[in-house]
């Protein structure tokens, strides 16, 4: 059974810093890995999707990498802004039903 | 882009009543939809996989008689929480399977008094 872990659980940084969020998964037989953002009391906003054959994906200030063999993914946020404050979730897609298994999230606070 | 809606966005009900939550894919057809629940400060946990025209597949520990799922069309799945109790209070999120990924609804906040 797929298990996804995210470290750290919470992170507080001053505005302008670059930061890295970590995600690890136990079953490397994934179709893809996704990163989401969730604001308090809201649904999910998809940030990046990395196919199993890819090593990284970039969107603006966000860069996500994937190392399937080691079961790890990282989300790099450059030049962080207060508006980046949210919970970031990673999810591994695996199994015949292509189910998403979510990590517990990293709660990010960017201080102005 | 693919849009998934949920209705209602928020519901408060008395203990013992049943609550129905709708999940709609607005601009695409979804053979498969998923239902998740999220407790405060926790991640999303898959409750069940809903396939159009067939019975839903429930995850271990999820009571199928309490959480009734109907997927009658390619654009609509419903989750009915029967005889709701305070411990059922949670954030319920659905998703619809697109060509290469799941698209998520905005969620429904259920509060059972």
Coordinates of C-alpha atoms in Angstrom, one line a residue:
Chain A
X1 CA 0.0 0.0 0.0
X2 CA 1.3 3.4 -1.0
X3 CA 2.3 5.7 1.8
X4 CA 3.3 9.3 1.3
X5 CA 5.2 11.4 3.8
X6 CA 5.9 15.1 3.8
X7 CA 8.6 16.9 5.7
X8 CA 8.5 19.4 7.4
X9 CA 5.0 19.5 8.7
X10 CA 5.3 23.3 9.1
X11 CA 7.7 25.9 7.9
X12 CA 7.9 29.6 8.5
X13 CA 10.3 31.8 6.4
X14 CA 10.8 35.5 5.8
X15 CA 9.7 36.9 2.5
X16 CA 12.1 36.6 -0.3
X17 CA 13.7 33.3 0.8
X18 CA 14.0 30.3 -1.4
X19 CA 12.6 27.1 0.1
X20 CA 12.3 23.4 -0.5
X21 CA 9.4 21.1 0.5
X22 CA 10.0 17.4 0.7
X23 CA 7.8 14.5 -0.2
X24 CA 8.6 10.8 -0.1
X25 CA 6.6 7.7 -1.2
X26 CA 7.1 4.0 -0.5
X27 CA 6.0 2.4 -3.8
X28 CA 8.0 3.6 -6.7
X29 CA 5.5 2.2 -9.2
X30 CA 3.7 5.5 -9.7
X31 CA 2.1 7.0 -12.8
X32 CA 2.8 10.5 -11.7
X33 CA 3.2 12.7 -8.7
X34 CA 1.3 15.9 -8.1
X35 CA 1.7 18.9 -5.9
X36 CA -1.3 20.9 -4.7
X37 CA -1.9 24.0 -2.7
X38 CA -4.7 24.3 -0.2
X39 CA -5.8 27.5 1.4
X40 CA -7.6 27.3 4.8
X41 CA -11.1 26.0 4.4
X42 CA -10.8 25.7 0.6
X43 CA -10.3 23.0 -2.0
X44 CA -7.2 22.0 -3.8
X45 CA -5.3 24.0 -6.5
X46 CA -3.2 21.9 -8.7
X47 CA 0.4 23.3 -9.0
X48 CA 2.5 20.8 -10.9
X49 CA 2.2 17.3 -12.2
X50 CA 5.3 15.2 -13.0
X51 CA 4.9 12.1 -15.1
X52 CA 6.8 9.0 -14.0
X53 CA 9.1 9.4 -17.0
X54 CA 10.0 13.0 -16.1
X55 CA 12.6 14.4 -13.8
X56 CA 11.1 17.8 -13.1
X57 CA 8.5 20.4 -14.0
X58 CA 8.5 24.1 -13.7
X59 CA 5.8 26.7 -13.4
X60 CA 6.8 30.3 -12.7
X61 CA 8.6 30.4 -9.3
X62 CA 7.8 26.7 -8.7
X63 CA 10.0 23.8 -9.6
X64 CA 9.2 20.2 -8.7
X65 CA 11.6 17.3 -9.1
X66 CA 11.0 13.6 -9.1
X67 CA 13.4 10.8 -8.3
X68 CA 11.3 7.7 -8.7
X69 CA 14.0 5.2 -7.8
X70 CA 14.6 6.8 -4.4
X71 CA 10.9 7.6 -3.8
X72 CA 11.4 11.3 -3.4
X73 CA 10.0 14.5 -4.8
X74 CA 10.8 18.1 -3.9
X75 CA 9.0 21.4 -4.5
X76 CA 11.2 24.4 -4.8
X77 CA 9.7 27.8 -4.3
X78 CA 11.9 30.7 -5.3
X79 CA 11.7 34.2 -3.9
X80 CA 8.8 33.4 -1.5
X81 CA 6.0 35.9 -1.0
X82 CA 3.3 36.2 1.7
X83 CA 0.7 35.1 -0.8
X84 CA 2.5 31.7 -1.0
X85 CA 1.3 31.0 2.6
X86 CA -0.8 27.9 2.4
X87 CA -0.7 24.1 2.9
X88 CA 1.2 22.3 0.2
X89 CA 0.2 18.7 -0.4
X90 CA 1.9 16.1 -2.6
X91 CA 0.1 13.1 -3.9
X92 CA 1.3 9.9 -5.7
X93 CA -0.8 8.4 -8.3
X94 CA -0.6 4.6 -8.4
X95 CA -2.6 1.4 -8.7
X96 CA -5.0 0.1 -11.4
X97 CA -7.6 2.7 -10.4
X98 CA -4.9 5.5 -10.5
X99 CA -5.7 6.5 -7.0
X100 CA -4.1 9.5 -5.4
X101 CA -2.4 8.9 -2.1
X102 CA -1.8 12.2 -0.3
X103 CA 0.9 13.2 2.2
X104 CA -0.1 15.0 5.3
X105 CA 1.0 18.4 3.9
X106 CA 3.5 21.1 4.8
X107 CA 1.9 24.3 6.2
X108 CA 4.0 27.2 4.9
X109 CA 3.9 30.7 6.4
X110 CA 5.8 33.4 4.6
X111 CA 6.4 36.4 6.8
X112 CA 6.3 39.9 5.3
Chain B
X1 CA -9.7 23.9 -18.2
X2 CA -11.7 21.1 -16.5
X3 CA -14.1 22.3 -13.8
X4 CA -15.7 20.3 -11.0
X5 CA -18.4 21.8 -8.8
X6 CA -19.8 20.7 -5.5
X7 CA -23.0 21.6 -3.9
X8 CA -23.6 22.6 -1.2
X9 CA -20.4 24.3 -0.2
X10 CA -21.4 24.3 3.4
X11 CA -24.2 22.5 5.3
X12 CA -25.2 22.4 9.0
X13 CA -27.6 19.7 10.1
X14 CA -29.0 18.1 13.2
X15 CA -27.8 14.7 14.3
X16 CA -29.7 11.9 12.8
X17 CA -30.6 13.6 9.5
X18 CA -29.2 12.6 6.1
X19 CA -27.2 15.0 3.9
X20 CA -26.6 14.7 0.2
X21 CA -23.6 16.3 -1.5
X22 CA -23.4 16.6 -5.3
X23 CA -20.3 16.5 -7.4
X24 CA -20.5 17.6 -11.0
X25 CA -18.0 17.7 -13.9
X26 CA -19.1 20.8 -15.8
X27 CA -17.2 20.6 -19.1
X28 CA -16.1 17.0 -19.4
X29 CA -17.4 13.5 -18.8
X30 CA -16.0 11.4 -16.0
X31 CA -16.4 7.7 -15.9
X32 CA -14.7 7.7 -12.5
X33 CA -15.1 10.1 -9.6
X34 CA -13.6 9.9 -6.1
X35 CA -14.7 11.0 -2.7
X36 CA -12.3 12.2 0.0
X37 CA -12.8 13.5 3.5
X38 CA -10.4 15.7 5.4
X39 CA -10.4 16.3 9.1
X40 CA -8.9 19.6 10.5
X41 CA -5.2 19.9 9.9
X42 CA -5.0 16.5 8.3
X43 CA -4.6 15.3 4.8
X44 CA -7.2 14.0 2.4
X45 CA -8.3 10.4 2.9
X46 CA -9.9 8.5 0.0
X47 CA -13.3 7.2 1.0
X48 CA -14.5 5.6 -2.2
X49 CA -14.1 5.3 -5.9
X50 CA -17.3 5.9 -7.9
X51 CA -17.8 4.4 -11.3
X52 CA -20.6 5.4 -13.6
X53 CA -23.3 2.8 -13.8
X54 CA -21.8 0.5 -11.2
X55 CA -21.4 0.2 -7.5
X56 CA -18.8 2.3 -5.7
X57 CA -15.6 0.7 -4.3
X58 CA -15.1 1.7 -0.7
X59 CA -11.8 2.0 1.1
X60 CA -11.2 -0.2 4.2
X61 CA -12.9 1.2 7.2
X62 CA -15.5 3.3 5.3
X63 CA -19.1 2.2 6.0
X64 CA -20.9 1.8 2.7
X65 CA -24.3 1.8 4.3
X66 CA -23.6 5.1 6.0
X67 CA -21.9 6.8 3.0
X68 CA -24.1 6.1 0.0
X69 CA -22.6 6.9 -3.3
X70 CA -24.5 7.1 -6.6
X71 CA -22.9 7.8 -10.0
X72 CA -25.9 7.8 -12.3
X73 CA -24.4 9.8 -15.1
X74 CA -21.0 10.7 -16.6
X75 CA -21.2 14.2 -15.0
X76 CA -22.7 13.6 -11.6
X77 CA -21.9 11.7 -8.5
X78 CA -23.6 12.1 -5.2
X79 CA -22.5 11.2 -1.6
X80 CA -25.3 10.8 1.0
X81 CA -24.3 10.8 4.6
X82 CA -27.1 8.9 6.2
X83 CA -28.1 9.4 9.9
X84 CA -25.3 11.9 10.3
X85 CA -23.6 12.3 13.7
X86 CA -21.2 14.9 15.1
X87 CA -18.2 12.6 14.3
X88 CA -19.2 12.8 10.6
X89 CA -18.4 16.5 10.7
X90 CA -15.6 17.0 8.2
X91 CA -14.6 18.6 4.9
X92 CA -15.7 16.4 1.9
X93 CA -14.0 16.8 -1.4
X94 CA -14.8 15.1 -4.7
X95 CA -12.7 14.7 -7.8
X96 CA -13.4 13.6 -11.3
X97 CA -11.0 11.6 -13.4
X98 CA -9.9 13.5 -16.6
X99 CA -7.7 12.2 -19.3
X100 CA -4.5 12.4 -17.3
X101 CA -5.3 13.6 -13.8
X102 CA -8.1 14.1 -11.3
X103 CA -9.8 17.5 -11.1
X104 CA -11.0 18.5 -7.7
X105 CA -14.1 20.2 -6.5
X106 CA -14.0 23.1 -4.0
X107 CA -15.2 20.9 -1.1
X108 CA -18.2 20.8 1.2
X109 CA -18.0 21.6 4.8
X110 CA -20.4 19.4 6.8
X111 CA -21.2 20.3 10.4
X112 CA -23.4 18.0 12.4
X113 CA -24.8 19.4 15.6

